[in-house]
PDB file of C-alpha atoms and ligand atoms in Angstrom:
ATOM      1  CA  MET A   1       5.867   6.038   7.763  1.00 85.00           C
ATOM      2  CA  ASN A   2       5.075   8.473   4.979  1.00 89.00           C
ATOM      3  CA  ILE A   3       2.329   6.542   3.271  1.00 95.00           C
ATOM      4  CA  LYS A   4      -1.332   6.865   4.192  1.00 95.00           C
ATOM      5  CA  LYS A   5      -4.423   4.876   3.417  1.00 96.00           C
ATOM      6  CA  GLY A   6      -5.847   5.930   0.060  1.00 97.00           C
ATOM      7  CA  ASP A   7      -2.490   6.909  -1.416  1.00 97.00           C
ATOM      8  CA  THR A   8      -1.335   5.482  -4.708  1.00 97.00           C
ATOM      9  CA  VAL A   9       2.037   3.813  -4.557  1.00 97.00           C
ATOM     10  CA  LYS A  10       4.527   2.226  -6.899  1.00 97.00           C
ATOM     11  CA  ILE A  11       5.829  -1.147  -5.832  1.00 96.00           C
ATOM     12  CA  LEU A  12       9.588  -1.497  -5.857  1.00 95.00           C
ATOM     13  CA  ALA A  13      10.176  -5.097  -4.897  1.00 92.00           C
ATOM     14  CA  GLY A  14       8.694  -8.555  -5.111  1.00 87.00           C
ATOM     15  CA  LYS A  15       6.682 -10.215  -7.843  1.00 87.00           C
ATOM     16  CA  ASP A  16       4.579  -7.090  -8.405  1.00 93.00           C
ATOM     17  CA  SER A  17       7.573  -4.807  -8.747  1.00 95.00           C
ATOM     18  CA  GLY A  18       6.778  -1.898 -11.072  1.00 96.00           C
ATOM     19  CA  LYS A  19       3.035  -2.070 -10.525  1.00 95.00           C
ATOM     20  CA  THR A  20       1.042   0.729  -9.017  1.00 96.00           C
ATOM     21  CA  GLY A  21      -1.950   0.462  -6.744  1.00 96.00           C
ATOM     22  CA  LYS A  22      -4.033   2.112  -4.117  1.00 97.00           C
ATOM     23  CA  VAL A  23      -3.221   1.587  -0.446  1.00 97.00           C
ATOM     24  CA  LEU A  24      -6.144  -0.201   1.172  1.00 96.00           C
ATOM     25  CA  ALA A  25      -4.812  -0.550   4.684  1.00 96.00           C
ATOM     26  CA  ILE A  26      -1.747   0.280   6.694  1.00 96.00           C
ATOM     27  CA  ASP A  27      -0.158  -1.050   9.828  1.00 96.00           C
ATOM     28  CA  ILE A  28       1.751   1.840  11.345  1.00 94.00           C
ATOM     29  CA  LYS A  29       3.476  -0.195  14.043  1.00 95.00           C
ATOM     30  CA  LYS A  30       4.800  -2.838  11.692  1.00 96.00           C
ATOM     31  CA  GLU A  31       5.272  -0.343   8.833  1.00 95.00           C
ATOM     32  CA  ARG A  32       3.395  -2.582   6.447  1.00 96.00           C
ATOM     33  CA  LEU A  33       0.731  -1.870   3.889  1.00 96.00           C
ATOM     34  CA  ILE A  34      -1.800  -3.634   1.767  1.00 96.00           C
ATOM     35  CA  VAL A  35      -1.912  -2.459  -1.832  1.00 96.00           C
ATOM     36  CA  GLU A  36      -4.909  -3.129  -4.027  1.00 93.00           C
ATOM     37  CA  GLY A  37      -4.237  -5.938  -6.489  1.00 89.00           C
ATOM     38  CA  ALA A  38      -0.674  -6.430  -5.337  1.00 91.00           C
ATOM     39  CA  ASN A  39       1.027  -9.288  -3.561  1.00 89.00           C
ATOM     40  CA  MET A  40      -1.988 -11.485  -4.205  1.00 89.00           C
ATOM     41  CA  PHE A  41      -2.085 -15.049  -3.179  1.00 87.00           C
ATOM     42  CA  LYS A  42      -4.731 -17.703  -3.406  1.00 91.00           C
ATOM     43  CA  LYS A  43      -6.276 -18.721  -0.172  1.00 90.00           C
ATOM     44  CA  HIS A  44      -7.900 -22.092  -0.090  1.00 90.00           C
ATOM     45  CA  ASN A  45     -10.937 -22.344   2.106  1.00 89.00           C
ATOM     46  CA  LYS A  46     -11.737 -25.783   3.304  1.00 89.00           C
ATOM     47  CA  PRO A  47     -15.318 -26.917   3.160  1.00 90.00           C
ATOM     48  CA  LYS A  48     -16.951 -26.271   6.499  1.00 85.00           C
ATOM     49  CA  ARG A  49     -19.646 -28.842   6.205  1.00 87.00           C
ATOM     50  CA  GLN A  50     -19.901 -32.191   4.561  1.00 86.00           C
ATOM     51  CA  GLY A  51     -21.038 -32.010   0.953  1.00 86.00           C
ATOM     52  CA  GLU A  52     -19.886 -28.398   0.699  1.00 87.00           C
ATOM     53  CA  LYS A  53     -17.172 -27.405  -1.747  1.00 88.00           C
ATOM     54  CA  GLY A  54     -14.036 -25.582  -0.694  1.00 89.00           C
ATOM     55  CA  SER A  55     -13.346 -22.286  -2.364  1.00 90.00           C
ATOM     56  CA  ILE A  56     -10.329 -20.340  -3.491  1.00 91.00           C
ATOM     57  CA  VAL A  57     -10.224 -16.615  -2.911  1.00 90.00           C
ATOM     58  CA  ASN A  58      -7.635 -14.051  -3.866  1.00 88.00           C
ATOM     59  CA  VAL A  59      -6.273 -12.148  -0.908  1.00 86.00           C
ATOM     60  CA  SER A  60      -3.780  -9.295  -0.804  1.00 87.00           C
ATOM     61  CA  ARG A  61      -0.858  -9.837   1.527  1.00 91.00           C
ATOM     62  CA  SER A  62       0.718  -6.920   3.270  1.00 94.00           C
ATOM     63  CA  MET A  63       4.121  -5.731   2.199  1.00 94.00           C
ATOM     64  CA  ASP A  64       6.854  -3.742   3.819  1.00 95.00           C
ATOM     65  CA  ALA A  65       6.298  -0.002   3.454  1.00 95.00           C
ATOM     66  CA  SER A  66       9.910   0.410   2.364  1.00 94.00           C
ATOM     67  CA  ASN A  67       9.067  -1.559  -0.781  1.00 94.00           C
ATOM     68  CA  ALA A  68       6.601   1.063  -1.946  1.00 95.00           C
ATOM     69  CA  LEU A  69       7.102   4.589  -3.165  1.00 96.00           C
ATOM     70  CA  LEU A  70       4.375   7.205  -3.032  1.00 97.00           C
ATOM     71  CA  ILE A  71       3.092   8.516  -6.333  1.00 97.00           C
ATOM     72  CA  CYS A  72       2.534  12.233  -6.124  1.00 97.00           C
ATOM     73  CA  PRO A  73      -1.060  13.112  -7.051  1.00 94.00           C
ATOM     74  CA  ARG A  74       0.137  16.453  -8.429  1.00 95.00           C
ATOM     75  CA  CYS A  75       2.922  15.475 -10.789  1.00 97.00           C
ATOM     76  CA  GLY A  76       2.151  11.756 -11.133  1.00 96.00           C
ATOM     77  CA  GLN A  77       5.723  10.731 -10.387  1.00 95.00           C
ATOM     78  CA  PRO A  78       6.922   8.229  -7.833  1.00 96.00           C
ATOM     79  CA  THR A  79       8.577  10.357  -5.229  1.00 96.00           C
ATOM     80  CA  ARG A  80      10.158  10.487  -1.830  1.00 93.00           C
ATOM     81  CA  VAL A  81       8.190  12.410   0.722  1.00 93.00           C
ATOM     82  CA  GLY A  82       9.398  15.547   2.421  1.00 94.00           C
ATOM     83  CA  HIS A  83       7.847  17.276   5.390  1.00 93.00           C
ATOM     84  CA  LYS A  84       6.909  20.814   6.099  1.00 93.00           C
ATOM     85  CA  ILE A  85       5.489  22.282   9.267  1.00 93.00           C
ATOM     86  CA  GLU A  86       2.716  24.767   8.805  1.00 91.00           C
ATOM     87  CA  GLY A  87       1.334  26.038  12.079  1.00 93.00           C
ATOM     88  CA  ALA A  88       0.424  22.976  14.118  1.00 92.00           C
ATOM     89  CA  LYS A  89       0.209  20.763  11.062  1.00 92.00           C
ATOM     90  CA  LYS A  90       2.850  18.515   9.644  1.00 91.00           C
ATOM     91  CA  LEU A  91       2.391  18.378   5.907  1.00 93.00           C
ATOM     92  CA  ARG A  92       3.797  16.021   3.347  1.00 95.00           C
ATOM     93  CA  THR A  93       5.505  17.448   0.330  1.00 96.00           C
ATOM     94  CA  CYS A  94       6.602  15.962  -2.961  1.00 96.00           C
ATOM     95  CA  LYS A  95      10.378  16.121  -3.377  1.00 95.00           C
ATOM     96  CA  LYS A  96       9.980  16.418  -7.130  1.00 95.00           C
ATOM     97  CA  CYS A  97       7.393  19.160  -7.666  1.00 97.00           C
ATOM     98  CA  LYS A  98       7.509  20.588  -4.114  1.00 95.00           C
ATOM     99  CA  SER A  99       3.736  20.654  -3.796  1.00 94.00           C
ATOM    100  CA  THR A 100       1.878  19.660  -0.657  1.00 94.00           C
ATOM    101  CA  ILE A 101       0.362  16.215  -0.866  1.00 90.00           C
TER     102      ILE A 101
HETATM  103 ZN1  LIG B 201       4.911  15.943  -7.225  1.00 68.65          ZN
END
């Protein structure tokens, strides 16, 4: 997976298609990510005690990483990620402006 926590991504599919947001969490094994403000759904909390009211909270659902494209912080364009090896480090590069991300 080429996307990391803290990256900004453009969403390519689903009801939030076209939106951009910051990646809040990733699941490397499942290749899923949670994007701020995207894929929201309302979660209804049942009252726990008698006389208490239930509440509705907005929660972000994870989405498949393949439905998001990284936005390059250098050129601001949604881009595919390339890789470059520099010493022992594996670096990500923007395919559009060729800079290291
Ligand atoms: Zn770029």
